[in-house]
């Protein structure tokens, strides 16, 4: 077996540290949720039936470029969600998937636009998440969910799986975690304000953010 680089050692520790932080704040219960990080020759992924709160750096699943297990415990059954997003977003280095309550609640509302699951509520939501796509409900393990993510053609770094939870990609693990948190908090704001006719950001304010911070929004986004 290849010896582990110091980069990989650090990434293993980071996955466990961020996982514990997400779990301890109630952002994904029980053994739900999973995290992956891209390496130069494969991926590190959290194992199947593992709670994000109690991960062991030495037991993380290490996969090769073809997704075969090289070392560690068996990977999460939700690996296809991750590979579908990596395959379509070349720059993605890390992916976080949670069963976070407010995002799951949002995914069940009848008015949700599948190409913009949230309105432009705050500057940070736009800066960290851009727009969020909603894909329909699929039974866990159904390969069609990966096809649905591929169908978005990499235009979205944040995707909400209906009646299930968010899948968010980032340039770094920290960026993916922070974007997932931003999505969850924005979903919470949306639910708090639903039916109260809140003022969202105007098209001019969105345009200004796009210009000032280089925010990329898919064509059907805001
Ligand atoms: Zn899940």
Tab-separated table of N, CA, C and O in Angstrom, residues 4-20 35-47 55-62 86 92-96 170-177:
chain	number	residue	atom	x	y	z
A	4	UNK	N	0.905	7.238	3.086
A	4	UNK	CA	0.001	8.380	3.095
A	4	UNK	C	0.803	9.681	3.109
A	4	UNK	O	1.759	9.801	3.868
A	5	UNK	N	0.439	10.646	2.282
A	5	UNK	CA	1.135	11.934	2.276
A	5	UNK	C	0.644	12.782	3.450
A	5	UNK	O	-0.406	12.500	4.025
A	6	UNK	N	1.411	13.818	3.777
A	6	UNK	CA	0.988	14.683	4.888
A	6	UNK	C	-0.305	15.411	4.529
A	6	UNK	O	-1.134	15.690	5.392
A	7	UNK	N	-0.496	15.683	3.232
A	7	UNK	CA	-1.748	16.291	2.762
A	7	UNK	C	-2.931	15.399	3.097
A	7	UNK	O	-3.964	15.862	3.568
A	8	UNK	N	-2.757	14.112	2.806
A	8	UNK	CA	-3.851	13.163	3.039
A	8	UNK	C	-4.131	13.017	4.535
A	8	UNK	O	-5.290	12.954	4.947
A	9	UNK	N	-3.074	12.996	5.330
A	9	UNK	CA	-3.251	12.906	6.787
A	9	UNK	C	-4.074	14.089	7.290
A	9	UNK	O	-5.013	13.930	8.072
A	10	UNK	N	-3.746	15.269	6.797
A	10	UNK	CA	-4.463	16.480	7.212
A	10	UNK	C	-5.922	16.421	6.757
A	10	UNK	O	-6.842	16.745	7.509
A	11	UNK	N	-6.151	15.981	5.503
A	11	UNK	CA	-7.517	15.898	4.983
A	11	UNK	C	-8.356	14.901	5.789
A	11	UNK	O	-9.535	15.143	6.054
A	12	UNK	N	-7.749	13.776	6.166
A	12	UNK	CA	-8.462	12.793	6.986
A	12	UNK	C	-8.892	13.410	8.312
A	12	UNK	O	-10.022	13.211	8.778
A	13	UNK	N	-7.992	14.171	8.917
A	13	UNK	CA	-8.325	14.821	10.186
A	13	UNK	C	-9.398	15.891	9.991
A	13	UNK	O	-10.310	16.034	10.804
A	14	UNK	N	-9.295	16.621	8.885
A	14	UNK	CA	-10.285	17.676	8.596
A	14	UNK	C	-11.686	17.086	8.411
A	14	UNK	O	-12.668	17.644	8.896
A	15	UNK	N	-11.776	15.967	7.682
A	15	UNK	CA	-13.091	15.330	7.464
A	15	UNK	C	-13.723	14.983	8.819
A	15	UNK	O	-14.901	15.258	9.057
A	16	UNK	N	-12.924	14.422	9.723
A	16	UNK	CA	-13.447	14.020	11.039
A	16	UNK	C	-13.822	15.242	11.881
A	16	UNK	O	-14.849	15.250	12.568
A	17	UNK	N	-12.996	16.286	11.799
A	17	UNK	CA	-13.237	17.509	12.586
A	17	UNK	C	-14.516	18.207	12.118
A	17	UNK	O	-15.376	18.567	12.914
A	18	UNK	N	-14.641	18.396	10.804
A	18	UNK	CA	-15.851	19.049	10.277
A	18	UNK	C	-17.074	18.162	10.500
A	18	UNK	O	-18.159	18.660	10.810
A	19	UNK	N	-16.922	16.855	10.334
A	19	UNK	CA	-18.039	15.932	10.555
A	19	UNK	C	-18.569	16.050	11.977
A	19	UNK	O	-19.777	16.151	12.197
A	20	UNK	N	-17.637	16.053	12.928
A	20	UNK	CA	-18.048	16.152	14.339
A	20	UNK	C	-18.763	17.479	14.594
A	20	UNK	O	-19.792	17.536	15.265
A	35	UNK	N	-19.358	12.789	3.693
A	35	UNK	CA	-18.395	13.799	3.231
A	35	UNK	C	-17.389	13.092	2.333
A	35	UNK	O	-16.987	11.957	2.621
A	36	UNK	N	-16.976	13.748	1.256
A	36	UNK	CA	-15.897	13.202	0.435
A	36	UNK	C	-14.927	14.315	0.065
A	36	UNK	O	-15.307	15.485	0.010
A	37	UNK	N	-13.677	13.922	-0.172
A	37	UNK	CA	-12.637	14.861	-0.613
A	37	UNK	C	-11.883	14.211	-1.756
A	37	UNK	O	-11.545	13.017	-1.702
A	38	UNK	N	-11.635	14.987	-2.790
A	38	UNK	CA	-10.900	14.459	-3.945
A	38	UNK	C	-9.398	14.493	-3.667
A	38	UNK	O	-8.881	15.496	-3.163
A	39	UNK	N	-8.716	13.390	-3.979
A	39	UNK	CA	-7.246	13.325	-3.895
A	39	UNK	C	-6.709	13.299	-5.326
A	39	UNK	O	-7.475	13.194	-6.273
A	40	UNK	N	-5.401	13.369	-5.475
A	40	UNK	CA	-4.840	13.339	-6.832
A	40	UNK	C	-5.097	12.002	-7.523
A	40	UNK	O	-5.168	11.935	-8.742
A	41	UNK	N	-5.245	10.928	-6.735
A	41	UNK	CA	-5.418	9.605	-7.346
A	41	UNK	C	-6.656	8.878	-6.825
A	41	UNK	O	-6.671	7.663	-6.748
A	42	UNK	N	-7.673	9.618	-6.443
A	42	UNK	CA	-8.899	8.985	-5.965
A	42	UNK	C	-9.665	9.878	-5.008
A	42	UNK	O	-9.637	11.099	-5.139
A	43	UNK	N	-10.323	9.246	-4.020
A	43	UNK	CA	-11.146	9.992	-3.076
A	43	UNK	C	-11.039	9.430	-1.667
A	43	UNK	O	-10.795	8.231	-1.493
A	44	UNK	N	-11.260	10.296	-0.699
A	44	UNK	CA	-11.543	9.872	0.668
A	44	UNK	C	-13.031	10.081	0.881
A	44	UNK	O	-13.564	11.148	0.531
A	45	UNK	N	-13.713	9.085	1.437
A	45	UNK	CA	-15.161	9.164	1.650
A	45	UNK	C	-15.480	8.612	3.034
A	45	UNK	O	-14.793	7.697	3.522
A	46	UNK	N	-16.533	9.144	3.666
A	46	UNK	CA	-16.923	8.602	4.964
A	46	UNK	C	-17.590	7.238	4.765
A	46	UNK	O	-18.278	7.021	3.774
A	47	UNK	N	-17.378	6.323	5.714
A	47	UNK	CA	-17.873	4.942	5.555
A	47	UNK	C	-19.395	4.817	5.707
A	47	UNK	O	-20.049	5.707	6.242
A	55	UNK	N	-16.252	9.821	13.633
A	55	UNK	CA	-15.430	9.244	12.560
A	55	UNK	C	-14.016	8.976	13.060
A	55	UNK	O	-13.507	9.687	13.928
A	56	UNK	N	-13.382	7.955	12.471
A	56	UNK	CA	-11.989	7.630	12.784
A	56	UNK	C	-11.167	7.891	11.516
A	56	UNK	O	-11.438	7.284	10.479
A	57	UNK	N	-10.161	8.790	11.592
A	57	UNK	CA	-9.387	9.129	10.387
A	57	UNK	C	-8.817	7.899	9.677
A	57	UNK	O	-8.766	7.853	8.453
A	58	UNK	N	-8.428	6.880	10.455
A	58	UNK	CA	-7.793	5.688	9.870
A	58	UNK	C	-8.796	4.788	9.158
A	58	UNK	O	-8.409	3.936	8.360
A	59	UNK	N	-10.106	4.944	9.460
A	59	UNK	CA	-11.109	4.046	8.887
A	59	UNK	C	-11.861	4.649	7.709
A	59	UNK	O	-12.750	3.996	7.135
A	60	UNK	N	-11.555	5.897	7.350
A	60	UNK	CA	-12.230	6.502	6.197
A	60	UNK	C	-11.980	5.638	4.962
A	60	UNK	O	-10.917	5.032	4.828
A	61	UNK	N	-12.960	5.587	4.066
A	61	UNK	CA	-12.819	4.773	2.855
A	61	UNK	C	-11.948	5.532	1.863
A	61	UNK	O	-12.193	6.695	1.575
A	62	UNK	N	-10.916	4.823	1.371
A	62	UNK	CA	-10.094	5.439	0.334
A	62	UNK	C	-10.416	4.726	-0.963
A	62	UNK	O	-10.292	3.509	-1.079
A	86	UNK	N	-19.012	15.380	-8.848
A	86	UNK	CA	-17.602	15.540	-9.263
A	86	UNK	C	-17.479	15.450	-10.784
A	86	UNK	O	-16.754	16.227	-11.404
A	92	UNK	N	-14.568	20.857	-8.461
A	92	UNK	CA	-14.979	20.468	-7.105
A	92	UNK	C	-13.917	19.584	-6.456
A	92	UNK	O	-13.441	18.627	-7.055
A	93	UNK	N	-13.527	19.921	-5.228
A	93	UNK	CA	-12.523	19.134	-4.500
A	93	UNK	C	-13.136	18.443	-3.284
A	93	UNK	O	-12.497	17.572	-2.687
A	94	UNK	N	-14.333	18.874	-2.886
A	94	UNK	CA	-14.964	18.267	-1.708
A	94	UNK	C	-16.477	18.365	-1.831
A	94	UNK	O	-16.997	19.299	-2.456
A	95	UNK	N	-17.169	17.380	-1.252
A	95	UNK	CA	-18.636	17.375	-1.275
A	95	UNK	C	-19.171	16.987	0.094
A	95	UNK	O	-18.661	16.071	0.747
A	96	UNK	N	-20.194	17.731	0.513
A	96	UNK	CA	-20.853	17.467	1.791
A	96	UNK	C	-22.321	17.152	1.508
A	96	UNK	O	-22.975	17.874	0.753
A	170	UNK	N	-17.560	22.059	-3.149
A	170	UNK	CA	-16.728	23.234	-2.918
A	170	UNK	C	-15.323	23.032	-3.453
A	170	UNK	O	-14.912	21.893	-3.714
A	171	UNK	N	-14.582	24.146	-3.581
A	171	UNK	CA	-13.182	24.079	-4.022
A	171	UNK	C	-12.306	23.462	-2.945
A	171	UNK	O	-11.217	22.973	-3.219
A	172	UNK	N	-12.764	23.571	-1.700
A	172	UNK	CA	-12.064	22.978	-0.554
A	172	UNK	C	-13.126	22.358	0.348
A	172	UNK	O	-14.319	22.664	0.216
A	173	UNK	N	-12.699	21.524	1.291
A	173	UNK	CA	-13.649	20.936	2.236
A	173	UNK	C	-14.309	22.035	3.059
A	173	UNK	O	-15.521	22.027	3.259
A	174	UNK	N	-13.515	22.989	3.511
A	174	UNK	CA	-14.061	24.079	4.314
A	174	UNK	C	-15.136	24.839	3.528
A	174	UNK	O	-16.208	25.154	4.060
A	175	UNK	N	-14.874	25.122	2.252
A	175	UNK	CA	-15.844	25.852	1.427
A	175	UNK	C	-17.136	25.052	1.271
A	175	UNK	O	-18.237	25.610	1.340
A	176	UNK	N	-17.014	23.730	1.092
A	176	UNK	CA	-18.212	22.894	0.933
A	176	UNK	C	-19.018	22.863	2.230
A	176	UNK	O	-20.241	22.942	2.216
A	177	UNK	N	-18.329	22.768	3.368
A	177	UNK	CA	-19.018	22.755	4.667
A	177	UNK	C	-19.721	24.099	4.899
A	177	UNK	O	-20.902	24.139	5.249
